[in-house]
XYZ file of C-alpha atoms in Angstrom:
719
model
C 19.813 7.474 4.640
C 17.854 10.326 3.105
C 17.376 9.764 -0.609
C 18.700 6.199 -0.464
C 16.404 3.415 -1.635
C 16.348 0.398 0.631
C 17.979 -2.710 -0.840
C 15.687 -5.175 -2.618
C 16.662 -7.916 -0.155
C 15.256 -5.826 2.684
C 11.822 -5.957 1.063
C 12.116 -9.558 -0.116
C 13.601 -11.100 3.035
C 13.805 -8.771 6.031
C 10.331 -7.261 5.700
C 9.120 -4.119 7.516
C 11.706 -2.705 9.905
C 11.308 -0.611 13.068
C 12.609 2.935 13.265
C 16.370 2.908 12.634
C 18.663 3.249 15.601
C 16.251 1.729 18.114
C 15.788 -1.706 19.562
C 12.471 -3.217 18.471
C 10.052 -3.754 21.391
C 9.956 -7.518 20.830
C 13.758 -7.627 21.187
C 13.899 -5.970 24.613
C 14.716 -9.400 26.013
C 17.199 -11.164 23.744
C 15.748 -14.668 24.128
C 12.180 -15.866 23.895
C 12.449 -19.153 25.757
C 14.455 -18.135 28.853
C 14.564 -15.246 31.291
C 17.813 -13.970 32.802
C 18.747 -15.098 36.275
C 20.179 -11.636 36.648
C 20.663 -8.647 34.378
C 22.097 -5.229 34.870
C 24.469 -2.561 33.618
C 28.162 -1.989 34.101
C 28.901 1.730 34.153
C 32.164 2.550 32.401
C 32.683 6.309 32.912
C 29.036 7.090 32.270
C 28.481 4.561 29.472
C 26.125 1.812 30.584
C 26.894 -1.658 29.236
C 24.053 -4.165 29.509
C 24.686 -7.754 30.495
C 22.592 -10.787 31.360
C 23.333 -13.971 33.290
C 21.525 -17.078 32.043
C 21.490 -20.277 34.064
C 21.853 -20.880 37.779
C 24.524 -23.548 38.017
C 27.599 -24.950 36.322
C 30.852 -23.342 35.197
C 30.907 -19.737 34.018
C 30.823 -19.223 30.240
C 31.006 -15.694 28.817
C 30.503 -14.421 25.262
C 32.472 -11.270 24.554
C 30.575 -8.699 22.452
C 31.625 -8.551 18.825
C 31.484 -5.809 16.185
C 28.459 -3.686 17.036
C 26.588 -4.644 13.855
C 24.972 -7.308 16.062
C 23.900 -7.674 19.672
C 23.438 -10.639 21.986
C 20.161 -11.802 20.442
C 22.396 -13.231 17.719
C 23.166 -16.040 20.195
C 19.535 -17.171 20.571
C 20.297 -20.513 18.917
C 22.887 -21.490 21.536
C 22.462 -19.607 24.835
C 19.059 -21.092 25.866
C 20.452 -24.636 25.809
C 23.940 -23.768 27.068
C 22.333 -22.060 30.065
C 21.085 -25.477 31.175
C 24.723 -26.516 31.730
C 26.581 -23.248 32.347
C 26.128 -19.870 33.938
C 26.246 -17.957 30.670
C 27.060 -14.262 30.414
C 26.066 -12.262 27.351
C 26.597 -8.558 26.887
C 25.785 -5.966 24.258
C 28.692 -3.928 23.001
C 28.506 -0.168 23.393
C 26.615 1.184 20.401
C 23.939 -1.485 20.008
C 21.363 -3.635 21.754
C 20.436 -2.663 25.272
C 23.716 -0.800 25.919
C 24.258 2.934 25.565
C 25.118 4.535 22.242
C 27.632 7.257 23.172
C 28.454 9.908 20.564
C 31.897 10.557 19.096
C 34.963 8.579 18.106
C 36.500 9.090 21.553
C 33.846 6.719 22.971
C 34.791 3.849 20.657
C 38.112 2.072 20.915
C 39.262 -1.502 21.442
C 40.660 -0.557 24.841
C 37.206 0.617 25.920
C 35.554 -2.525 24.512
C 38.019 -4.602 26.517
C 37.367 -2.698 29.760
C 33.617 -2.986 29.182
C 33.868 -6.765 29.007
C 36.165 -7.124 32.017
C 33.842 -4.850 33.986
C 30.845 -7.008 33.080
C 32.664 -10.151 34.251
C 33.478 -8.438 37.535
C 29.888 -7.240 37.980
C 28.547 -10.735 37.284
C 31.001 -12.305 39.737
C 32.642 -14.589 37.179
C 35.900 -15.486 38.884
C 36.826 -18.563 36.809
C 35.327 -18.368 33.343
C 35.461 -19.941 29.903
C 35.509 -17.288 27.173
C 33.959 -17.289 23.708
C 34.956 -14.682 21.165
C 33.125 -14.620 17.829
C 34.663 -12.619 14.988
C 36.278 -9.401 16.323
C 35.627 -10.531 19.901
C 38.405 -13.078 19.445
C 40.826 -10.222 20.060
C 39.084 -9.410 23.344
C 39.247 -12.936 24.714
C 42.834 -13.515 23.555
C 43.952 -10.389 25.414
C 42.015 -11.299 28.551
C 43.342 -14.882 28.613
C 46.900 -13.542 28.381
C 46.498 -10.756 30.943
C 44.452 -12.729 33.503
C 45.518 -16.377 33.006
C 44.315 -17.460 36.448
C 40.811 -16.303 35.617
C 40.299 -17.940 32.207
C 39.696 -21.702 32.138
C 39.082 -22.167 28.401
C 39.099 -20.031 25.286
C 37.091 -20.478 22.088
C 37.667 -18.237 19.071
C 35.141 -18.575 16.258
C 35.577 -16.812 12.932
C 38.172 -14.618 14.602
C 41.408 -12.770 13.972
C 44.301 -11.512 16.107
C 45.162 -8.189 14.467
C 43.595 -5.341 12.483
C 46.710 -3.479 11.354
C 45.807 -3.353 7.648
C 49.472 -3.442 6.681
C 48.622 -5.084 3.349
C 47.593 -2.456 0.739
C 44.641 -4.608 -0.339
C 43.365 -4.810 3.230
C 43.865 -1.067 3.701
C 41.832 -0.427 0.555
C 39.068 -2.736 1.811
C 38.986 -0.888 5.129
C 38.626 2.464 3.352
C 35.889 1.085 1.110
C 34.012 -0.359 4.068
C 34.217 2.867 6.051
C 32.922 4.803 3.047
C 30.053 2.346 2.640
C 28.989 2.839 6.252
C 29.067 6.592 5.819
C 27.538 6.947 2.347
C 25.049 4.091 2.041
C 24.106 2.630 5.418
C 21.249 0.385 4.151
C 23.451 -0.903 1.331
C 26.256 -1.570 3.781
C 23.952 -3.533 6.096
C 22.691 -5.561 3.133
C 26.160 -6.394 1.867
C 27.533 -7.101 5.342
C 24.784 -9.579 6.270
C 24.860 -11.244 2.855
C 28.554 -11.959 3.290
C 28.115 -12.943 6.922
C 25.483 -15.574 6.101
C 26.518 -16.889 2.708
C 25.425 -20.487 3.304
C 22.412 -21.607 1.209
C 18.949 -20.952 2.680
C 20.216 -18.361 5.158
C 17.234 -16.042 4.739
C 16.289 -16.151 8.437
C 19.843 -15.416 9.545
C 20.008 -12.531 7.058
C 16.675 -11.129 8.244
C 17.722 -11.277 11.884
C 21.095 -9.754 11.082
C 19.511 -6.797 9.323
C 17.317 -6.198 12.377
C 20.312 -6.384 14.725
C 22.210 -3.805 12.673
C 19.109 -1.621 12.300
C 19.086 -1.206 16.089
C 22.199 0.957 15.656
C 22.976 3.625 13.034
C 25.590 4.620 10.504
C 27.453 7.150 12.676
C 27.686 4.768 15.633
C 28.816 1.833 13.501
C 31.367 4.055 11.761
C 32.908 4.977 15.118
C 32.689 1.377 16.332
C 34.333 0.073 13.152
C 37.261 2.471 13.456
C 37.581 1.560 17.143
C 38.431 -2.033 16.198
C 41.063 -1.030 13.646
C 44.822 -0.760 14.226
C 45.160 -3.260 17.055
C 47.334 -6.346 17.444
C 46.977 -9.081 20.097
C 49.283 -11.649 18.507
C 51.771 -11.357 21.373
C 48.887 -11.909 23.779
C 47.907 -15.016 21.812
C 51.390 -16.476 22.233
C 51.045 -16.086 26.027
C 47.694 -17.905 26.297
C 48.075 -20.995 28.496
C 44.486 -22.248 28.867
C 42.969 -24.897 26.564
C 41.984 -23.138 23.337
C 39.672 -24.146 20.496
C 39.606 -22.288 17.179
C 36.493 -22.723 15.003
C 36.501 -21.287 11.490
C 34.538 -21.839 8.299
C 36.577 -22.358 5.171
C 33.941 -20.466 3.152
C 33.956 -17.447 5.491
C 33.599 -14.319 3.325
C 34.029 -11.895 6.226
C 37.196 -13.239 7.849
C 39.328 -15.596 5.731
C 40.015 -19.055 7.133
C 43.733 -18.230 7.270
C 43.030 -15.706 10.027
C 41.667 -18.510 12.189
C 44.583 -20.749 11.278
C 46.921 -17.949 12.382
C 45.326 -17.932 15.849
C 45.699 -21.714 15.992
C 49.408 -21.405 15.195
C 49.909 -18.582 17.690
C 48.252 -20.181 20.736
C 50.388 -23.007 22.117
C 48.633 -26.385 22.132
C 45.374 -25.071 20.650
C 42.954 -27.200 18.671
C 41.296 -26.193 15.419
C 37.895 -27.163 14.061
C 37.439 -26.247 10.402
C 33.836 -26.053 9.223
C 33.984 -27.091 5.598
C 31.477 -25.070 3.589
C 30.813 -22.930 6.656
C 30.457 -19.168 6.698
C 31.259 -16.655 9.395
C 28.957 -17.289 12.383
C 28.531 -20.943 13.317
C 26.536 -20.023 16.421
C 23.805 -18.859 14.053
C 23.983 -21.187 11.045
C 25.233 -24.308 12.803
C 23.963 -23.951 16.387
C 23.888 -27.698 17.082
C 27.509 -28.186 16.070
C 28.569 -25.012 17.889
C 26.747 -25.794 21.144
C 28.053 -29.360 21.142
C 31.608 -28.216 20.453
C 31.498 -25.655 23.272
C 29.996 -28.079 25.775
C 32.358 -30.908 24.868
C 35.418 -28.669 24.942
C 34.700 -26.901 28.212
C 33.651 -30.198 29.761
C 30.349 -29.609 31.493
C 29.321 -33.232 31.238
C 27.538 -35.189 33.962
C 29.567 -36.317 36.946
C 28.099 -39.809 36.576
C 26.783 -41.843 33.691
C 25.620 -45.390 33.072
C 26.298 -47.615 30.097
C 23.983 -50.571 29.567
C 25.241 -53.644 27.716
C 23.504 -54.086 24.394
C 21.596 -57.278 25.213
C 20.536 -55.895 28.603
C 18.686 -52.949 27.062
C 14.879 -53.056 26.992
C 13.160 -52.387 23.662
C 12.102 -48.751 23.689
C 10.433 -46.276 21.357
C 10.408 -42.526 21.744
C 7.429 -40.625 20.333
C 8.215 -36.971 19.647
C 4.794 -35.353 19.444
C 4.063 -31.770 18.439
C 2.373 -29.990 21.362
C 0.600 -27.420 19.176
C -2.953 -28.496 19.989
C -3.959 -31.980 21.090
C -4.655 -33.610 17.741
C -1.104 -34.808 17.140
C -0.712 -36.510 20.486
C -4.153 -38.145 20.355
C -3.422 -39.780 17.019
C 0.113 -40.636 18.157
C -1.283 -42.413 21.191
C -3.641 -44.365 18.942
C -0.660 -45.369 16.783
C 1.428 -46.274 19.854
C -1.354 -48.510 21.160
C -1.561 -50.300 17.827
C 2.229 -50.636 17.815
C 2.130 -52.249 21.261
C -0.239 -54.875 19.875
C 2.392 -55.745 17.268
C 5.369 -55.385 19.619
C 4.117 -56.280 23.144
C 7.532 -55.891 24.776
C 8.080 -52.375 23.396
C 8.262 -49.615 26.007
C 7.090 -46.183 24.860
C 8.382 -42.881 26.194
C 7.038 -39.499 25.127
C 8.950 -36.343 24.256
C 6.642 -33.332 24.357
C 5.320 -30.513 26.552
C 1.925 -29.214 27.630
C -0.819 -29.436 26.604
C 0.186 -32.743 25.027
C 2.173 -33.854 28.088
C -0.793 -33.313 30.389
C -3.046 -35.339 28.110
C -0.605 -38.248 28.047
C -0.237 -38.281 31.815
C -4.033 -38.494 32.164
C -3.878 -41.503 29.854
C -1.285 -43.224 32.045
C 1.635 -42.690 29.665
C 5.227 -41.848 30.622
C 6.454 -38.429 29.552
C 10.239 -38.514 29.817
C 11.500 -36.342 32.717
C 13.931 -34.512 30.437
C 10.922 -32.816 28.819
C 10.888 -30.399 31.727
C 13.774 -28.640 29.972
C 11.943 -28.095 26.674
C 10.665 -24.748 25.432
C 6.934 -24.609 24.784
C 5.933 -24.328 21.121
C 2.295 -23.565 21.952
C 3.364 -20.507 23.934
C 5.304 -19.279 20.910
C 2.295 -19.625 18.599
C 0.086 -17.833 21.105
C 2.598 -15.000 21.372
C 2.634 -14.289 17.613
C -1.140 -14.633 17.059
C -3.584 -11.774 16.619
C -7.375 -11.733 16.798
C -8.230 -15.087 15.234
C -5.239 -14.418 13.018
C -2.093 -16.499 12.917
C 0.397 -16.596 10.097
C 1.408 -20.219 10.528
C 4.322 -19.841 8.142
C 5.919 -16.916 9.955
C 5.175 -18.594 13.298
C 7.163 -21.626 12.117
C 9.871 -19.425 10.636
C 10.378 -17.511 13.882
C 10.602 -20.684 15.981
C 14.322 -21.172 15.253
C 15.407 -20.494 18.848
C 12.952 -23.047 20.220
C 13.865 -25.633 17.579
C 17.587 -25.384 18.330
C 17.096 -25.561 22.088
C 14.679 -28.477 21.961
C 16.788 -30.442 19.514
C 19.790 -30.120 21.817
C 17.711 -31.535 24.682
C 16.616 -34.348 22.361
C 20.245 -34.965 21.408
C 21.246 -35.241 25.063
C 18.573 -37.896 25.526
C 19.765 -39.829 22.494
C 23.317 -39.774 23.804
C 22.435 -40.811 27.339
C 19.737 -43.456 26.762
C 19.040 -46.108 24.173
C 15.948 -46.123 21.974
C 15.269 -48.652 19.244
C 13.241 -46.144 17.235
C 12.166 -42.502 17.267
C 8.774 -41.559 15.837
C 8.385 -37.831 15.185
C 4.937 -36.397 14.504
C 5.635 -33.035 12.871
C 8.857 -33.005 14.872
C 10.279 -30.268 12.665
C 13.145 -29.580 15.051
C 14.399 -33.169 14.997
C 13.885 -33.587 11.264
C 15.582 -30.298 10.325
C 18.606 -30.623 12.582
C 19.114 -34.287 11.706
C 19.367 -33.260 8.062
C 21.745 -30.423 8.964
C 23.810 -32.785 11.170
C 23.326 -36.249 9.629
C 26.129 -37.822 11.652
C 24.026 -37.428 14.819
C 21.327 -39.934 13.863
C 21.796 -43.043 16.009
C 18.570 -45.012 15.594
C 15.717 -45.498 13.094
C 13.641 -42.366 12.624
C 10.062 -42.326 11.330
C 8.591 -38.962 10.375
C 4.825 -38.271 10.346
C 2.927 -35.276 9.046
C -0.560 -34.406 7.822
C 0.574 -31.627 5.479
C 3.471 -31.132 3.087
C 4.576 -27.735 1.858
C 4.382 -24.208 3.247
C 2.096 -22.136 1.035
C 1.712 -18.343 0.906
C -1.697 -17.045 1.896
C -1.477 -13.922 -0.262
C -0.351 -14.447 -3.848
C 0.468 -10.721 -4.077
C 2.794 -10.875 -1.055
C 6.120 -11.388 -2.810
C 8.021 -11.715 0.449
C 5.856 -14.517 1.838
C 5.898 -16.307 -1.524
C 9.686 -16.060 -1.767
C 10.315 -17.204 1.798
C 7.831 -20.098 1.593
C 9.553 -21.309 -1.561
C 12.969 -20.979 0.090
C 11.862 -23.062 3.076
C 10.305 -25.673 0.807
C 13.465 -25.829 -1.311
C 15.553 -26.351 1.824
C 13.324 -29.264 2.892
C 13.398 -30.794 -0.592
C 17.185 -30.576 -0.811
C 17.514 -32.141 2.644
C 15.450 -35.183 1.661
C 17.081 -35.545 -1.746
C 20.589 -35.462 -0.256
C 19.882 -37.661 2.786
C 16.900 -39.892 1.974
C 18.054 -42.462 4.526
C 17.639 -40.128 7.502
C 13.917 -40.824 7.442
C 13.666 -44.594 7.635
C 10.010 -44.071 6.828
C 7.946 -40.971 6.117
C 4.213 -41.351 6.719
C 1.563 -38.991 5.419
C -1.452 -39.123 7.739
C -4.016 -39.055 4.985
C -4.550 -40.012 1.357
C -3.121 -38.775 -1.946
C -6.128 -36.560 -2.689
C -5.512 -34.712 0.584
C -2.260 -33.274 -0.802
C -2.667 -30.010 -2.760
C -1.827 -30.334 -6.429
C 0.255 -27.161 -6.405
C 3.947 -26.392 -6.877
C 6.217 -25.845 -3.893
C 7.317 -22.629 -5.586
C 8.882 -21.353 -8.814
C 11.026 -24.015 -10.481
C 10.216 -26.476 -7.689
C 8.342 -29.785 -8.078
C 4.640 -30.254 -7.493
C 3.690 -30.999 -3.905
C 1.542 -34.057 -4.662
C 4.012 -35.614 -7.080
C 6.876 -35.099 -4.605
C 4.822 -36.450 -1.697
C 3.914 -39.553 -3.739
C 7.621 -40.213 -4.225
C 8.774 -39.540 -0.660
C 5.902 -40.554 1.657
C 3.798 -43.596 2.432
C 0.065 -42.869 2.806
C -1.516 -44.458 5.851
C -4.953 -42.832 5.727
C -6.307 -40.620 8.456
C -5.500 -41.833 11.985
C -8.430 -41.406 14.350
C -7.942 -41.659 18.122
C -11.082 -43.813 18.384
C -13.209 -46.320 16.493
C -16.285 -44.439 15.180
C -18.410 -47.548 15.733
C -17.732 -47.348 19.485
C -19.293 -43.869 19.594
C -22.301 -44.554 17.393
C -24.731 -44.918 20.323
C -25.309 -41.211 20.996
C -27.987 -41.829 23.631
C -25.527 -43.818 25.707
C -22.866 -41.122 25.281
C -25.230 -38.361 26.292
C -26.276 -40.253 29.399
C -22.639 -40.912 30.325
C -21.686 -37.243 30.050
C -24.770 -35.747 31.675
C -26.669 -34.436 28.662
C -30.458 -34.825 28.716
C -32.301 -36.247 25.751
C -34.709 -33.273 25.645
C -32.008 -30.608 25.223
C -30.044 -29.583 22.136
C -26.336 -29.542 22.791
C -23.916 -27.181 21.041
C -20.225 -27.392 21.847
C -17.699 -24.700 20.939
C -14.040 -25.706 21.074
C -10.894 -23.888 20.014
C -8.194 -26.517 20.525
C -5.227 -26.905 22.827
C -3.696 -23.416 22.522
C -4.932 -20.029 23.724
C -5.243 -18.644 20.181
C -9.019 -19.147 20.003
C -10.171 -16.816 22.764
C -11.676 -14.264 20.381
C -13.710 -16.936 18.605
C -15.170 -18.197 21.880
C -16.213 -14.685 22.842
C -17.890 -14.146 19.485
C -19.761 -17.437 19.793
C -20.878 -16.410 23.285
C -22.186 -13.133 21.854
C -24.245 -15.124 19.335
C -25.676 -17.482 21.949
C -28.601 -15.292 23.201
C -29.984 -15.028 19.666
C -29.647 -18.794 19.187
C -31.305 -19.420 22.552
C -34.297 -17.264 21.586
C -34.793 -19.296 18.423
C -34.148 -22.628 20.158
C -35.124 -22.459 23.886
C -33.937 -26.020 24.570
C -30.398 -25.093 23.481
C -27.518 -25.694 25.896
C -24.077 -24.490 24.839
C -20.742 -25.571 26.303
C -17.679 -23.455 25.589
C -14.522 -25.564 25.956
C -11.651 -23.190 26.572
C -8.936 -25.823 26.455
C -6.003 -26.343 28.821
C -4.216 -23.039 28.061
C -7.033 -20.480 27.889
C -8.894 -18.709 30.686
C -12.127 -17.088 29.477
C -14.446 -14.859 31.495
C -17.825 -14.118 29.899
C -21.118 -12.546 31.025
C -23.440 -15.255 32.407
C -26.297 -16.514 30.250
C -28.848 -19.173 31.111
C -27.875 -22.311 29.229
C -24.274 -21.185 28.538
C -21.395 -22.767 30.443
C -17.624 -22.664 30.237
C -15.389 -25.657 30.853
C -11.644 -25.136 31.135
C -10.739 -28.561 29.828
C -12.614 -31.682 28.739
C -10.606 -34.870 28.514
C -11.216 -36.826 25.306
C -13.517 -34.121 24.030
C -14.304 -36.229 20.974
C -16.722 -38.280 23.084
C -18.745 -35.145 23.820
C -18.557 -33.950 20.222
C -19.769 -37.350 19.028
C -23.114 -36.852 20.741
C -23.661 -33.112 20.289
C -26.208 -31.543 17.963
C -23.776 -28.931 16.677
C -20.083 -28.131 17.022
C -18.474 -24.747 16.451
C -14.727 -25.213 16.121
C -11.528 -23.647 14.921
C -10.206 -24.895 11.596
C -7.785 -27.492 12.951
C -7.631 -30.838 11.185
C -8.054 -33.199 14.123
C -11.287 -31.860 15.598
C -12.870 -31.394 12.177
C -12.016 -34.941 11.106
C -13.359 -36.347 14.367
C -16.652 -34.575 13.664
C -16.699 -35.947 10.132
C -16.015 -39.469 11.427
C -18.879 -39.249 13.952
C -21.147 -37.516 11.401
C -21.888 -34.441 13.511
C -23.055 -31.068 12.112
C -20.390 -28.409 12.535
C -19.048 -25.069 11.404
C -15.319 -24.344 11.333
C -13.633 -20.952 11.564
C -10.103 -21.274 10.128
C -7.541 -18.881 11.540
C -6.797 -16.084 9.104
C -3.431 -16.394 7.315
C -3.027 -19.950 8.637
C -1.999 -21.767 5.467
C -2.496 -25.228 6.949
C -6.069 -24.575 8.125
C -7.068 -22.426 5.151
C -5.553 -24.558 2.370
C -4.504 -28.047 3.461
C -7.318 -28.736 5.929
C -10.062 -27.244 3.794
C -9.025 -29.332 0.803
C -9.131 -32.479 2.904
C -12.533 -31.622 4.372
C -13.853 -30.945 0.874
C -12.746 -34.460 -0.081
C -15.052 -35.768 2.655
C -17.896 -33.424 1.707
C -17.423 -31.471 4.918
C -15.929 -28.074 4.104
C -18.173 -26.050 6.406
C -15.822 -23.103 6.851
C -17.009 -19.642 7.874
C -14.828 -16.548 7.505
C -14.303 -15.118 10.984
C -14.254 -11.590 9.575
C -17.846 -12.016 8.365
C -19.094 -13.832 11.444
C -21.076 -11.157 13.242
C -23.101 -12.546 16.166
C -26.267 -12.371 14.047
C -24.750 -14.132 11.033
C -23.039 -16.690 13.250
C -26.300 -17.515 15.025
C -28.173 -17.911 11.733
C -25.485 -20.096 10.169
C -25.179 -22.225 13.315
C -28.913 -22.928 13.556
C -29.073 -23.740 9.852
C -26.153 -26.152 10.168
C -27.750 -27.846 13.167
C -30.832 -28.752 11.124
C -29.115 -29.548 7.805
C -28.637 -33.199 6.794
C -25.125 -34.659 7.090
C -23.726 -36.291 3.955
C -20.062 -36.805 4.767
C -17.927 -39.450 3.161
C -16.916 -42.118 5.729
C -13.523 -41.690 7.369
C -11.261 -44.721 7.325
C -10.902 -46.300 10.759
C -7.659 -48.250 10.232
C -5.195 -45.359 9.768
C -3.532 -45.796 13.148
C -3.115 -49.532 12.586
C -1.646 -48.962 9.116
C 0.822 -46.418 10.509
C 1.781 -48.787 13.339
C 2.370 -51.619 10.877
C 4.727 -49.453 8.835
C 6.621 -48.402 11.995
C 6.860 -52.045 13.097
C 8.405 -52.936 9.736
C 11.103 -50.330 10.356
C 11.718 -51.842 13.792
C 12.004 -55.337 12.331
C 14.363 -54.120 9.567
C 13.783 -57.134 7.317
C 12.390 -55.495 4.190
C 15.703 -56.243 2.504
C 15.072 -59.966 3.004
C 11.864 -59.811 0.970
C-alpha cells in the first residue's frame, strides 16, 4: 500500500480504519447482542479455524465461510435472531477474522476450505445440519450435500455459483484484472469490491462494514485466497444433491450474475429459486428480514403448536412499541395509552420494550409482552458507544443495525402469531425502517411518533458525518414518499416551531416544511397534569423533604451514560453546601447506573426514583442531562434547572435546545467548561433566579390519543 492514496469513499464513508491486517478490538466477538454458546478452533494441520455456536436448541444451521474478503461478522443482521430458533454455526475462513492467516499459496485452496468447514461441523457436533452458502461458499455446501447426503437436511445457496473455471475469455480477463488489482492497489480493490457488492441505494453502512471486514486481512493473503477459489467445478456435485434446496439471487448482482444462480437452480433436482428483483449480492446484509424469514420458513423451524382465533372472537388490542433509551418515551406513551383507554374502554394494551422502560411499566401495573425477553437492549448499545459525557447520537443510531434487525424479527413473529388492531411506535426506528424496506409485512394500522425529525451533523467541517447524515435522511424521505400509507398516522410530539428550519442535507427539502407535510402536531405530551403538582408543600411532605431545607436533585436519565456528570456535580456539592448550609442534594443514578462517591453531609445517592417528576416538581433546583423529557417536565412545573447536553448528541444539542428556547428555558451548560467551581456558581445563581418559562400545553397526550383513536375507527373517509 506504500505510496497509494486511500480511496475517497474510505474517508467519506468508512472513516478511520484500524491497522491493516488485524481484527479491530471491537470486532473480537462478531455479534454485539449475543454471546456464543460455545466457540473454539478446529486445527487443520496447524492452521486454526475459528468457529462459534449460537443458540442452545433447535435444528443445526451452518454458514460456510465465503471469500476471505469478509468474516462472520457480516452475518450480524441474521444470526442473532436465527439463533433463537436454530443452533447456528458460523466460522471465519482461513485468512481473515479470528482464524489464522497462513502464508503462501500452498495454504489456500478450495480443498482446504472444504476440509476446514467439515472439520468445524465435526468439532461442533452437527450431525444433521442445514447448510447456507453465500457467494463462493455455495460451492462448499453443494459439494458437502453431495458427498454426505445423510448429514445435510437442507441447502441454501445465496448469490452463488457452481464453478470457477474461467473458460470464457472475458471471464479469464476479469480474473487476471482482479488478481492484478489485489496485488497492485489493495485499497482500490477493497473499494471497488465493496461498491459492487453493495450496489443497492443507501448502502453506506454495508460498504463501511465491508471495508472493515476486508481490512482485517491483507493483499497477499487475499491474493492467495482468491486464487485458491479459482479453477474448481462442483456442477456434478450439484446434480447429486438430494436434500431440499433453495437458491436466492439478486437480479442486480454485480459480483455474481443472476444466471449463475439460475444455473444452480437448474442443476439441483427439485430446487426452488427466489429471485430478489433489484437486489445485489448479499441479501443477508442488505435484506436481512427477507433472508432470515426465507431461511426459517424453508428449513421449517416453526412452532410445534399454534392457535388461530376466529376474527370476531379476538379482543381489541393495541401494541405500544416504546423506545427504551431513557424513560421519557415510555412515560409519555403511558399517558397517551391512558387517554386512549378513555376513548376506547375495551381496548387492551400490550407493551413491546425492554428495560429500563419495561421495569417502569411493570411498576405501573402494565403488561409487557413476554416475547420482549428475546429483544436486544438499545440502552446497552448507547452506553457501550458513549464516552465521558460524550455520545454521538447519529453514529450510535447508525451502528444499531444488528439490534434493529434482530428486534424487528421478534416483532414480526409477534405480528404473525397474535392479532393486534393497531401498533403505536414511539421512535420505533426498527419497525418503521424495516416496514418500509418490506412493505408487504404490514398487517395492521401503524402510528409512528417522534419528537425530532432529521439527523443533523454536529460538526459542519466533518464531511463524513454531514454526508452520512444526509444519506440517512434521504433514505427516510424516499421511504415515506414511496410508501406514505405505511404510516397510517405520523405524530410529532411538539409544535411546528420545535422543528429546526434547516435542510435535511444538500439538495434535500427543509426539515420543517417536510415535517409540516408528513406529520400531525399534537403538542408536547406530559406524563402528568401540571396543576396536580402545583402544591409543592404537599409534594415535599409526601416525599420526605422538610420545608426548611433547600432541595437540589441531579438526574441523568434512564441509561448509564451520565455517570461522569453525576460525579462532577458531587465534586461541586461541598462548595455549594458552604454557600448554602441548608442545601440537601439527591443524586438519582437511574435504573442502569451504579455510582460510588465519597460521603458528604447532605449528599445522598438514590439508585432509582419512580415517577421522578414528582420530586423534581417540588425541588429548588434540578441539574439534569440534556434530554427532552426531563427538561420539559421541569419547564411545565416551573422549576429552576441547568441542563448539560451530551457532547456530539445532535438531538440534545440542536433539537432539544431549540424547543427549550421556544419556552424560554434554554439553560444549557457546556460540560467541558463545567469545573466544580463554575458548576457550583452557576447552580446557586440558577436556584435564586426568577423563572419566566412559557406554559407547556397539558393536552398533548389527549390530542395524540384522539388521533390514534381515529385511525382505529377508520372512518375518516366517511367524512
